Amino acid sequence: MNKFEPGMTTQGRESVENFRARRRAFRALHEAGCFVIPNPWDVGSARYLQQLGFPALATTSAGFAFSQGMPDSEGALMCERNLAYIADIAGAVDVPVNADFASGYGASPQDVADNVTRCIAAGVAGLSIEDATGDPSSPLYELPLAVERVRAAREAINQSRADVLLTARAECFLVGHHDALRESVRRLQAFAEAGADVLFAPGPHDPTGIKALVDAVRPKPINVLVVRDSGLSVADIAALGVRRISVGGALALAAWTGFTRAAQKLKSEGSFAGFASLVSYADINGFFVTDYGTRQSDRRRSAGA
């Protein structure tokens, strides 16, 4: 059995039905309206985001990599380690989880297909595949190969018979392409034809750029990445026709911001001012006391059934 098969860490048929239900719910979220899918970097942050009521979560390669003392790159955060993290998040919550699966951890379509099959077995409701090569001299896969990689991921999902949503990402803005919007549109349209369910070109924060991407792939849904305060609200972005809003590593960076500033002030000034206005230990520990008790009760109930 695959190392990341969800049935190994949950309860047989009940587990299979649970993941099927999550996948149906995730697909339904993309059919109308707009929702925010935040990105936890560990089990604790995932449990807290679920408790707040977000309908789905997504992993963050950056947030997880930083927590492991590594840079955000496929060369550092290897496939096996990312799969273990994805499986941990999917197994820790009851809502659908979308996997940030980088570039699929392989250049060839077959490698992408093989790794997508493993990612599906981790219990995800969706996953994303990027078209970035990681090579600064040639940062994007040529479009024909990029399309074949998306098509291979689509076929792997179809063969699994798991209703997993495929997100295809055009990384043009992030790699500094000279005509990023035009090239993103060209690539996203080709990825849609190759079988992607959701399209994603991280970069634009302005209404004009976002709306251009929405219109280019309509009626398929667009994911927009928000990693800074651009002045737009969730309602503003939803009004542009966006279906899904993710925040990437921004929540992890928010945590790192508080930590680094407090630590630097402690070292450079001998000051504890960085500890002002902290959320209380009682609040956080109290949340986990309640959450842990609920999980233990659920496990006992499941075992008794």
GROMACS .gro file of N, CA and C in nm, residues 117-283:
model
  501
  117THR      N    1  -0.026   1.094  -0.846
  117THR     CA    2  -0.092   0.976  -0.791
  117THR      C    3  -0.061   0.960  -0.643
  118ARG      N    4   0.063   0.987  -0.604
  118ARG     CA    5   0.102   0.978  -0.464
  118ARG      C    6   0.036   1.090  -0.382
  119CYS      N    7   0.025   1.207  -0.441
  119CYS     CA    8  -0.038   1.319  -0.370
  119CYS      C    9  -0.186   1.291  -0.346
  120ILE      N   10  -0.254   1.234  -0.444
  120ILE     CA   11  -0.395   1.198  -0.427
  120ILE      C   12  -0.411   1.103  -0.309
  121ALA      N   13  -0.318   1.009  -0.296
  121ALA     CA   14  -0.325   0.911  -0.188
  121ALA      C   15  -0.304   0.974  -0.051
  122ALA      N   16  -0.253   1.097  -0.046
  122ALA     CA   17  -0.235   1.166   0.081
  122ALA      C   18  -0.366   1.221   0.135
  123GLY      N   19  -0.474   1.212   0.055
  123GLY     CA   20  -0.605   1.253   0.104
  123GLY      C   21  -0.649   1.391   0.063
  124VAL      N   22  -0.587   1.447  -0.041
  124VAL     CA   23  -0.622   1.583  -0.081
  124VAL      C   24  -0.753   1.586  -0.159
  125ALA      N   25  -0.817   1.704  -0.156
  125ALA     CA   26  -0.936   1.728  -0.239
  125ALA      C   27  -0.897   1.801  -0.367
  126GLY      N   28  -0.778   1.857  -0.370
  126GLY     CA   29  -0.728   1.926  -0.487
  126GLY      C   30  -0.577   1.939  -0.479
  127LEU      N   31  -0.515   1.973  -0.591
  127LEU     CA   32  -0.371   1.994  -0.593
  127LEU      C   33  -0.336   2.088  -0.707
  128SER      N   34  -0.224   2.158  -0.693
  128SER     CA   35  -0.182   2.251  -0.797
  128SER      C   36  -0.048   2.209  -0.856
  129ILE      N   37  -0.034   2.233  -0.986
  129ILE     CA   38   0.090   2.205  -1.058
  129ILE      C   39   0.136   2.334  -1.125
  130GLU      N   40   0.261   2.371  -1.101
  130GLU     CA   41   0.318   2.493  -1.156
  130GLU      C   42   0.393   2.463  -1.287
  131ASP      N   43   0.419   2.570  -1.365
  131ASP     CA   44   0.496   2.555  -1.488
  131ASP      C   45   0.636   2.612  -1.477
  132ALA      N   46   0.683   2.635  -1.353
  132ALA     CA   47   0.818   2.687  -1.331
  132ALA      C   48   0.919   2.573  -1.328
  133THR      N   49   1.036   2.596  -1.385
  133THR     CA   50   1.139   2.493  -1.394
  133THR      C   51   1.235   2.495  -1.277
  134GLY      N   52   1.247   2.611  -1.209
  134GLY     CA   53   1.349   2.626  -1.106
  134GLY      C   54   1.485   2.664  -1.161
  135ASP      N   55   1.495   2.680  -1.292
  135ASP     CA   56   1.620   2.716  -1.359
  135ASP      C   57   1.614   2.865  -1.397
  136PRO      N   58   1.694   2.951  -1.334
  136PRO     CA   59   1.686   3.095  -1.363
  136PRO      C   60   1.712   3.129  -1.510
  137SER      N   61   1.789   3.047  -1.579
  137SER     CA   62   1.819   3.078  -1.719
  137SER      C   63   1.704   3.044  -1.811
  138SER      N   64   1.614   2.958  -1.766
  138SER     CA   65   1.495   2.921  -1.844
  138SER      C   66   1.384   2.889  -1.745
  139PRO      N   67   1.323   2.992  -1.685
  139PRO     CA   68   1.240   2.971  -1.566
  139PRO      C   69   1.105   2.905  -1.589
  140LEU      N   70   1.056   2.903  -1.714
  140LEU     CA   71   0.927   2.841  -1.743
  140LEU      C   72   0.945   2.726  -1.842
  141TYR      N   73   0.868   2.618  -1.822
  141TYR     CA   74   0.865   2.513  -1.923
  141TYR      C   75   0.807   2.570  -2.051
  142GLU      N   76   0.865   2.530  -2.163
  142GLU     CA   77   0.806   2.569  -2.291
  142GLU      C   78   0.661   2.522  -2.292
  143LEU      N   79   0.575   2.602  -2.354
  143LEU     CA   80   0.431   2.578  -2.343
  143LEU      C   81   0.389   2.437  -2.382
  144PRO      N   82   0.438   2.380  -2.493
  144PRO     CA   83   0.394   2.243  -2.526
  144PRO      C   84   0.423   2.142  -2.415
  145LEU      N   85   0.541   2.152  -2.353
  145LEU     CA   86   0.574   2.061  -2.244
  145LEU      C   87   0.492   2.094  -2.120
  146ALA      N   88   0.473   2.222  -2.092
  146ALA     CA   89   0.391   2.262  -1.977
  146ALA      C   90   0.250   2.206  -1.989
  147VAL      N   91   0.195   2.210  -2.111
  147VAL     CA   92   0.061   2.156  -2.135
  147VAL      C   93   0.060   2.005  -2.116
  148GLU      N   94   0.162   1.937  -2.164
  148GLU     CA   95   0.168   1.792  -2.147
  148GLU      C   96   0.178   1.752  -2.001
  149ARG      N   97   0.244   1.833  -1.923
  149ARG     CA   98   0.255   1.806  -1.780
  149ARG      C   99   0.119   1.820  -1.711
  150VAL      N  100   0.044   1.923  -1.750
  150VAL     CA  101  -0.091   1.939  -1.695
  150VAL      C  102  -0.179   1.823  -1.740
  151ARG      N  103  -0.168   1.786  -1.867
  151ARG     CA  104  -0.249   1.675  -1.918
  151ARG      C  105  -0.215   1.544  -1.846
  152ALA      N  106  -0.088   1.523  -1.815
  152ALA     CA  107  -0.047   1.403  -1.742
  152ALA      C  108  -0.106   1.402  -1.601
  153ALA      N  109  -0.108   1.518  -1.536
  153ALA     CA  110  -0.169   1.527  -1.404
  153ALA      C  111  -0.318   1.496  -1.411
  154ARG      N  112  -0.385   1.550  -1.515
  154ARG     CA  113  -0.528   1.524  -1.535
  154ARG      C  114  -0.555   1.374  -1.553
  155GLU      N  115  -0.473   1.309  -1.633
  155GLU     CA  116  -0.492   1.166  -1.659
  155GLU      C  117  -0.468   1.084  -1.533
  156ALA      N  118  -0.369   1.125  -1.453
  156ALA     CA  119  -0.343   1.054  -1.327
  156ALA      C  120  -0.463   1.065  -1.234
  157ILE      N  121  -0.523   1.183  -1.227
  157ILE     CA  122  -0.642   1.201  -1.144
  157ILE      C  123  -0.757   1.116  -1.197
  158ASN      N  124  -0.777   1.118  -1.327
  158ASN     CA  125  -0.885   1.038  -1.386
  158ASN      C  126  -0.866   0.890  -1.358
  159GLN      N  127  -0.744   0.842  -1.370
  159GLN     CA  128  -0.717   0.700  -1.347
  159GLN      C  129  -0.737   0.662  -1.201
  160SER      N  130  -0.716   0.758  -1.110
  160SER     CA  131  -0.734   0.729  -0.967
  160SER      C  132  -0.881   0.716  -0.930
  161ARG      N  133  -0.970   0.771  -1.016
  161ARG     CA  134  -1.113   0.776  -0.989
  161ARG      C  135  -1.147   0.851  -0.861
  162ALA      N  136  -1.055   0.937  -0.822
  162ALA     CA  137  -1.079   1.026  -0.708
  162ALA      C  138  -1.115   1.162  -0.765
  163ASP      N  139  -1.219   1.221  -0.714
  163ASP     CA  140  -1.271   1.347  -0.769
  163ASP      C  141  -1.188   1.464  -0.717
  164VAL      N  142  -1.059   1.465  -0.754
  164VAL     CA  143  -0.966   1.566  -0.707
  164VAL      C  144  -0.958   1.679  -0.809
  165LEU      N  145  -0.969   1.804  -0.762
  165LEU     CA  146  -0.961   1.919  -0.851
  165LEU      C  147  -0.816   1.950  -0.887
  166LEU      N  148  -0.793   1.974  -1.015
  166LEU     CA  149  -0.660   2.007  -1.063
  166LEU      C  150  -0.650   2.157  -1.088
  167THR      N  151  -0.557   2.221  -1.020
  167THR     CA  152  -0.527   2.362  -1.044
  167THR      C  153  -0.397   2.371  -1.122
  168ALA      N  154  -0.398   2.445  -1.232
  168ALA     CA  155  -0.278   2.467  -1.311
  168ALA      C  156  -0.233   2.611  -1.291
  169ARG      N  157  -0.103   2.627  -1.259
  169ARG     CA  158  -0.048   2.759  -1.228
  169ARG      C  159   0.047   2.806  -1.336
  170ALA      N  160   0.030   2.930  -1.379
  170ALA     CA  161   0.124   2.998  -1.467
  170ALA      C  162   0.207   3.094  -1.382
  171GLU      N  163   0.338   3.071  -1.378
  171GLU     CA  164   0.425   3.146  -1.286
  171GLU      C  165   0.490   3.268  -1.351
  172CYS      N  166   0.430   3.319  -1.458
  172CYS     CA  167   0.492   3.426  -1.537
  172CYS      C  168   0.527   3.549  -1.454
  173PHE      N  169   0.435   3.594  -1.370
  173PHE     CA  170   0.461   3.711  -1.287
  173PHE      C  171   0.574   3.685  -1.189
  174LEU      N  172   0.574   3.568  -1.129
  174LEU     CA  173   0.672   3.540  -1.023
  174LEU      C  174   0.813   3.523  -1.077
  175VAL      N  175   0.828   3.482  -1.204
  175VAL     CA  176   0.962   3.466  -1.260
  175VAL      C  177   1.007   3.588  -1.339
  176GLY      N  178   0.924   3.693  -1.341
  176GLY     CA  179   0.963   3.816  -1.408
  176GLY      C  180   0.954   3.815  -1.559
  177HIS      N  181   0.857   3.742  -1.613
  177HIS     CA  182   0.838   3.741  -1.759
  177HIS      C  183   0.811   3.884  -1.808
  178HIS      N  184   0.866   3.920  -1.925
  178HIS     CA  185   0.857   4.058  -1.973
  178HIS      C  186   0.715   4.099  -2.012
  179ASP      N  187   0.630   4.003  -2.042
  179ASP     CA  188   0.490   4.032  -2.077
  179ASP      C  189   0.402   3.934  -1.999
  180ALA      N  190   0.406   3.949  -1.867
  180ALA     CA  191   0.352   3.846  -1.778
  180ALA      C  192   0.203   3.824  -1.795
  181LEU      N  193   0.125   3.931  -1.811
  181LEU     CA  194  -0.019   3.914  -1.821
  181LEU      C  195  -0.056   3.842  -1.949
  182ARG      N  196  -0.002   3.886  -2.062
  182ARG     CA  197  -0.034   3.822  -2.189
  182ARG      C  198   0.008   3.675  -2.191
  183GLU      N  199   0.128   3.648  -2.139
  183GLU     CA  200   0.176   3.510  -2.139
  183GLU      C  201   0.096   3.424  -2.042
  184SER      N  202   0.056   3.482  -1.930
  184SER     CA  203  -0.027   3.408  -1.834
  184SER      C  204  -0.159   3.368  -1.897
  185VAL      N  205  -0.222   3.461  -1.967
  185VAL     CA  206  -0.348   3.431  -2.034
  185VAL      C  207  -0.330   3.319  -2.135
  186ARG      N  208  -0.224   3.327  -2.215
  186ARG     CA  209  -0.198   3.223  -2.315
  186ARG      C  210  -0.182   3.086  -2.248
  187ARG      N  211  -0.108   3.082  -2.141
  187ARG     CA  212  -0.082   2.955  -2.073
  187ARG      C  213  -0.207   2.903  -2.001
  188LEU      N  214  -0.277   2.990  -1.930
  188LEU     CA  215  -0.395   2.945  -1.858
  188LEU      C  216  -0.501   2.890  -1.952
  189GLN      N  217  -0.519   2.953  -2.066
  189GLN     CA  218  -0.616   2.902  -2.163
  189GLN      C  219  -0.575   2.765  -2.215
  190ALA      N  220  -0.445   2.746  -2.239
  190ALA     CA  221  -0.396   2.616  -2.284
  190ALA      C  222  -0.412   2.511  -2.174
  191PHE      N  223  -0.387   2.550  -2.049
  191PHE     CA  224  -0.402   2.456  -1.938
  191PHE      C  225  -0.548   2.417  -1.919
  192ALA      N  226  -0.637   2.512  -1.938
  192ALA     CA  227  -0.780   2.481  -1.929
  192ALA      C  228  -0.818   2.377  -2.033
  193GLU      N  229  -0.768   2.392  -2.154
  193GLU     CA  230  -0.795   2.296  -2.261
  193GLU      C  231  -0.737   2.159  -2.229
  194ALA      N  232  -0.627   2.158  -2.154
  194ALA     CA  233  -0.561   2.031  -2.119
  194ALA      C  234  -0.627   1.960  -2.002
  195GLY      N  235  -0.728   2.023  -1.940
  195GLY     CA  236  -0.804   1.953  -1.836
  195GLY      C  237  -0.795   2.011  -1.697
  196ALA      N  238  -0.732   2.127  -1.682
  196ALA     CA  239  -0.728   2.189  -1.548
  196ALA      C  240  -0.869   2.235  -1.508
  197ASP      N  241  -0.903   2.212  -1.383
  197ASP     CA  242  -1.033   2.255  -1.331
  197ASP      C  243  -1.031   2.399  -1.284
  198VAL      N  244  -0.918   2.442  -1.229
  198VAL     CA  245  -0.901   2.575  -1.172
  198VAL      C  246  -0.773   2.634  -1.231
  199LEU      N  247  -0.775   2.764  -1.258
  199LEU     CA  248  -0.657   2.831  -1.314
  199LEU      C  249  -0.604   2.933  -1.214
  200PHE      N  250  -0.470   2.955  -1.221
  200PHE     CA  251  -0.404   3.033  -1.117
  200PHE      C  252  -0.279   3.096  -1.177
  201ALA      N  253  -0.271   3.228  -1.172
  201ALA     CA  254  -0.150   3.299  -1.215
  201ALA      C  255  -0.112   3.396  -1.103
  202PRO      N  256  -0.038   3.351  -1.002
  202PRO     CA  257  -0.007   3.438  -0.889
  202PRO      C  258   0.070   3.561  -0.933
  203GLY      N  259   0.032   3.678  -0.878
  203GLY     CA  260   0.102   3.800  -0.912
  203GLY      C  261   0.015   3.923  -0.909
  204PRO      N  262  -0.091   3.931  -0.991
  204PRO     CA  263  -0.170   4.054  -0.997
  204PRO      C  264  -0.242   4.084  -0.866
  205HIS      N  265  -0.233   4.211  -0.825
  205HIS     CA  266  -0.308   4.257  -0.709
  205HIS      C  267  -0.403   4.370  -0.745
  206ASP      N  268  -0.400   4.414  -0.871
  206ASP     CA  269  -0.485   4.524  -0.914
  206ASP      C  270  -0.610   4.471  -0.981
  207PRO      N  271  -0.722   4.540  -0.969
  207PRO     CA  272  -0.848   4.493  -1.028
  207PRO      C  273  -0.840   4.465  -1.178
  208THR      N  274  -0.766   4.547  -1.252
  208THR     CA  275  -0.759   4.530  -1.397
  208THR      C  276  -0.693   4.397  -1.433
  209GLY      N  277  -0.581   4.368  -1.369
  209GLY     CA  278  -0.511   4.243  -1.398
  209GLY      C  279  -0.592   4.122  -1.355
  210ILE      N  280  -0.652   4.131  -1.238
  210ILE     CA  281  -0.732   4.018  -1.189
  210ILE      C  282  -0.850   3.992  -1.282
  211LYS      N  283  -0.919   4.099  -1.321
  211LYS     CA  284  -1.037   4.084  -1.407
  211LYS      C  285  -0.998   4.027  -1.543
  212ALA      N  286  -0.882   4.065  -1.595
  212ALA     CA  287  -0.836   4.013  -1.724
  212ALA      C  288  -0.817   3.861  -1.717
  213LEU      N  289  -0.764   3.812  -1.607
  213LEU     CA  290  -0.744   3.667  -1.591
  213LEU      C  291  -0.879   3.595  -1.577
  214VAL      N  292  -0.968   3.654  -1.498
  214VAL     CA  293  -1.101   3.595  -1.481
  214VAL      C  294  -1.170   3.581  -1.617
  215ASP      N  295  -1.170   3.687  -1.694
  215ASP     CA  296  -1.239   3.687  -1.823
  215ASP      C  297  -1.173   3.592  -1.922
  216ALA      N  298  -1.043   3.575  -1.912
  216ALA     CA  299  -0.969   3.494  -2.008
  216ALA      C  300  -1.006   3.347  -2.000
  217VAL      N  301  -1.041   3.299  -1.882
  217VAL     CA  302  -1.066   3.155  -1.866
  217VAL      C  303  -1.211   3.124  -1.830
  218ARG      N  304  -1.295   3.227  -1.823
  218ARG     CA  305  -1.434   3.205  -1.793
  218ARG      C  306  -1.494   3.098  -1.885
  219PRO      N  307  -1.575   3.003  -1.835
  219PRO     CA  308  -1.638   2.997  -1.702
  219PRO      C  309  -1.558   2.919  -1.598
  220LYS      N  310  -1.436   2.877  -1.631
  220LYS     CA  311  -1.359   2.804  -1.530
  220LYS      C  312  -1.315   2.900  -1.420
  221PRO      N  313  -1.306   2.850  -1.298
  221PRO     CA  314  -1.273   2.936  -1.184
  221PRO      C  315  -1.127   2.977  -1.180
  222ILE      N  316  -1.104   3.095  -1.126
  222ILE     CA  317  -0.970   3.149  -1.106
  222ILE      C  318  -0.941   3.156  -0.956
  223ASN      N  319  -0.817   3.119  -0.921
  223ASN     CA  320  -0.766   3.141  -0.786
  223ASN      C  321  -0.678   3.266  -0.789
  224VAL      N  322  -0.698   3.356  -0.693
  224VAL     CA  323  -0.614   3.475  -0.679
  224VAL      C  324  -0.535   3.463  -0.549
  225LEU      N  325  -0.406   3.494  -0.558
  225LEU     CA  326  -0.318   3.492  -0.442
  225LEU      C  327  -0.307   3.632  -0.384
  226VAL      N  328  -0.333   3.645  -0.253
  226VAL     CA  329  -0.319   3.773  -0.183
  226VAL      C  330  -0.217   3.756  -0.072
  227VAL      N  331  -0.102   3.821  -0.085
  227VAL     CA  332   0.004   3.807   0.015
  227VAL      C  333   0.043   3.941   0.077
  228ARG      N  334  -0.031   4.047   0.043
  228ARG     CA  335  -0.008   4.177   0.104
  228ARG      C  336  -0.140   4.254   0.104
  229ASP      N  337  -0.145   4.361   0.182
  229ASP     CA  338  -0.265   4.443   0.188
  229ASP      C  339  -0.265   4.536   0.067
  230SER      N  340  -0.338   4.497  -0.037
  230SER     CA  341  -0.343   4.575  -0.160
  230SER      C  342  -0.452   4.681  -0.158
  231GLY      N  343  -0.531   4.683  -0.051
  231GLY     CA  344  -0.644   4.774  -0.044
  231GLY      C  345  -0.774   4.710  -0.086
  232LEU      N  346  -0.766   4.592  -0.146
  232LEU     CA  347  -0.886   4.520  -0.187
  232LEU      C  348  -0.934   4.429  -0.075
  233SER      N  349  -1.062   4.421  -0.056
  233SER     CA  350  -1.121   4.329   0.041
  233SER      C  351  -1.162   4.200  -0.030
  234VAL      N  352  -1.202   4.102   0.048
  234VAL     CA  353  -1.255   3.978  -0.010
  234VAL      C  354  -1.375   4.011  -0.098
  235ALA      N  355  -1.462   4.101  -0.052
  235ALA     CA  356  -1.580   4.138  -0.131
  235ALA      C  357  -1.540   4.204  -0.262
  236ASP      N  358  -1.436   4.287  -0.258
  236ASP     CA  359  -1.389   4.352  -0.381
  236ASP      C  360  -1.340   4.249  -0.483
  237ILE      N  361  -1.264   4.153  -0.435
  237ILE     CA  362  -1.209   4.051  -0.525
  237ILE      C  363  -1.320   3.961  -0.577
  238ALA      N  364  -1.414   3.928  -0.491
  238ALA     CA  365  -1.527   3.846  -0.534
  238ALA      C  366  -1.606   3.916  -0.643
  239ALA      N  367  -1.620   4.047  -0.633
  239ALA     CA  368  -1.697   4.123  -0.732
  239ALA      C  369  -1.632   4.121  -0.870
  240LEU      N  370  -1.504   4.087  -0.876
  240LEU     CA  371  -1.433   4.076  -1.004
  240LEU      C  372  -1.456   3.941  -1.071
  241GLY      N  373  -1.527   3.851  -1.002
  241GLY     CA  374  -1.557   3.720  -1.059
  241GLY      C  375  -1.465   3.609  -1.013
  242VAL      N  376  -1.382   3.638  -0.913
  242VAL     CA  377  -1.289   3.537  -0.861
  242VAL      C  378  -1.365   3.436  -0.776
  243ARG      N  379  -1.332   3.309  -0.792
  243ARG     CA  380  -1.397   3.203  -0.715
  243ARG      C  381  -1.321   3.170  -0.586
  244ARG      N  382  -1.187   3.178  -0.590
  244ARG     CA  383  -1.108   3.128  -0.477
  244ARG      C  384  -0.992   3.224  -0.448
  245ILE      N  385  -0.971   3.254  -0.320
  245ILE     CA  386  -0.863   3.342  -0.277
  245ILE      C  387  -0.775   3.265  -0.179
  246SER      N  388  -0.647   3.252  -0.213
  246SER     CA  389  -0.551   3.189  -0.122
  246SER      C  390  -0.452   3.295  -0.074
  247VAL      N  391  -0.380   3.263   0.034
  247VAL     CA  392  -0.286   3.361   0.090
  247VAL      C  393  -0.143   3.308   0.094
  248GLY      N  394  -0.119   3.191   0.036
  248GLY     CA  395   0.017   3.139   0.028
  248GLY      C  396   0.086   3.133   0.162
  249GLY      N  397   0.207   3.186   0.166
  249GLY     CA  398   0.283   3.184   0.291
  249GLY      C  399   0.260   3.306   0.377
  250ALA      N  400   0.157   3.389   0.346
  250ALA     CA  401   0.139   3.516   0.417
  250ALA      C  402   0.109   3.497   0.565
  251LEU      N  403   0.025   3.400   0.601
  251LEU     CA  404  -0.002   3.379   0.743
  251LEU      C  405   0.123   3.330   0.817
  252ALA      N  406   0.201   3.245   0.751
  252ALA     CA  407   0.328   3.203   0.811
  252ALA      C  408   0.422   3.322   0.826
  253LEU      N  409   0.425   3.410   0.726
  253LEU     CA  410   0.509   3.529   0.736
  253LEU      C  411   0.460   3.623   0.845
  254ALA      N  412   0.329   3.628   0.867
  254ALA     CA  413   0.276   3.709   0.977
  254ALA      C  414   0.329   3.658   1.110
  255ALA      N  415   0.333   3.525   1.125
  255ALA     CA  416   0.388   3.466   1.247
  255ALA      C  417   0.538   3.494   1.258
  256TRP      N  418   0.609   3.478   1.146
  256TRP     CA  419   0.753   3.506   1.146
  256TRP      C  420   0.781   3.653   1.175
  257THR      N  421   0.694   3.742   1.129
  257THR     CA  422   0.713   3.886   1.153
  257THR      C  423   0.714   3.914   1.303
  258GLY      N  424   0.614   3.862   1.375
  258GLY     CA  425   0.609   3.884   1.519
  258GLY      C  426   0.728   3.822   1.590
  259PHE      N  427   0.765   3.701   1.548
  259PHE     CA  428   0.876   3.630   1.612
  259PHE      C  429   1.009   3.701   1.589
  260THR      N  430   1.039   3.735   1.463
  260THR     CA  431   1.170   3.794   1.433
  260THR      C  432   1.185   3.932   1.497
  261ARG      N  433   1.079   4.012   1.496
  261ARG     CA  434   1.089   4.145   1.554
  261ARG      C  435   1.108   4.139   1.705
  262ALA      N  436   1.035   4.047   1.771
  262ALA     CA  437   1.050   4.033   1.916
  262ALA      C  438   1.189   3.979   1.950
  263ALA      N  439   1.237   3.881   1.872
  263ALA     CA  440   1.369   3.823   1.899
  263ALA      C  441   1.480   3.924   1.876
  264GLN      N  442   1.470   4.002   1.768
  264GLN     CA  443   1.572   4.103   1.738
  264GLN      C  444   1.577   4.211   1.846
  265LYS      N  445   1.460   4.254   1.892
  265LYS     CA  446   1.453   4.356   1.996
  265LYS      C  447   1.512   4.302   2.127
  266LEU      N  448   1.486   4.177   2.157
  266LEU     CA  449   1.539   4.115   2.278
  266LEU      C  450   1.692   4.111   2.272
  267LYS      N  451   1.746   4.076   2.155
  267LYS     CA  452   1.892   4.063   2.142
  267LYS      C  453   1.960   4.199   2.132
  268SER      N  454   1.907   4.289   2.051
  268SER     CA  455   1.977   4.416   2.025
  268SER      C  456   1.958   4.519   2.135
  269GLU      N  457   1.840   4.516   2.200
  269GLU     CA  458   1.809   4.619   2.298
  269GLU      C  459   1.791   4.565   2.440
  270GLY      N  460   1.790   4.433   2.453
  270GLY     CA  461   1.761   4.376   2.585
  270GLY      C  462   1.621   4.410   2.630
  271SER      N  463   1.530   4.427   2.532
  271SER     CA  464   1.395   4.475   2.561
  271SER      C  465   1.293   4.363   2.539
  272PHE      N  466   1.194   4.362   2.626
  272PHE     CA  467   1.084   4.268   2.613
  272PHE      C  468   0.962   4.333   2.548
  273ALA      N  469   0.983   4.448   2.484
  273ALA     CA  470   0.872   4.520   2.424
  273ALA      C  471   0.804   4.440   2.314
  274GLY      N  472   0.878   4.348   2.253
  274GLY     CA  473   0.819   4.264   2.149
  274GLY      C  474   0.714   4.168   2.201
  275PHE      N  475   0.705   4.156   2.333
  275PHE     CA  476   0.605   4.067   2.393
  275PHE      C  477   0.476   4.141   2.428
  276ALA      N  478   0.468   4.269   2.394
  276ALA     CA  479   0.347   4.345   2.423
  276ALA      C  480   0.235   4.301   2.330
  277SER      N  481   0.114   4.304   2.380
  277SER     CA  482  -0.007   4.274   2.301
  277SER      C  483  -0.009   4.133   2.245
  278LEU      N  484   0.056   4.039   2.314
  278LEU     CA  485   0.052   3.900   2.269
  278LEU      C  486  -0.086   3.840   2.296
  279VAL      N  487  -0.128   3.748   2.209
  279VAL     CA  488  -0.243   3.665   2.243
  279VAL      C  489  -0.202   3.584   2.367
  280SER      N  490  -0.293   3.562   2.458
  280SER     CA  491  -0.254   3.500   2.585
  280SER      C  492  -0.230   3.350   2.571
  281TYR      N  493  -0.141   3.301   2.656
  281TYR     CA  494  -0.118   3.157   2.667
  281TYR      C  495  -0.249   3.085   2.696
  282ALA      N  496  -0.331   3.144   2.786
  282ALA     CA  497  -0.457   3.080   2.825
  282ALA      C  498  -0.550   3.066   2.706
  283ASP      N  499  -0.551   3.166   2.619
  283ASP     CA  500  -0.639   3.158   2.503
  283ASP      C  501  -0.596   3.047   2.408
   0.00000   0.00000   0.00000
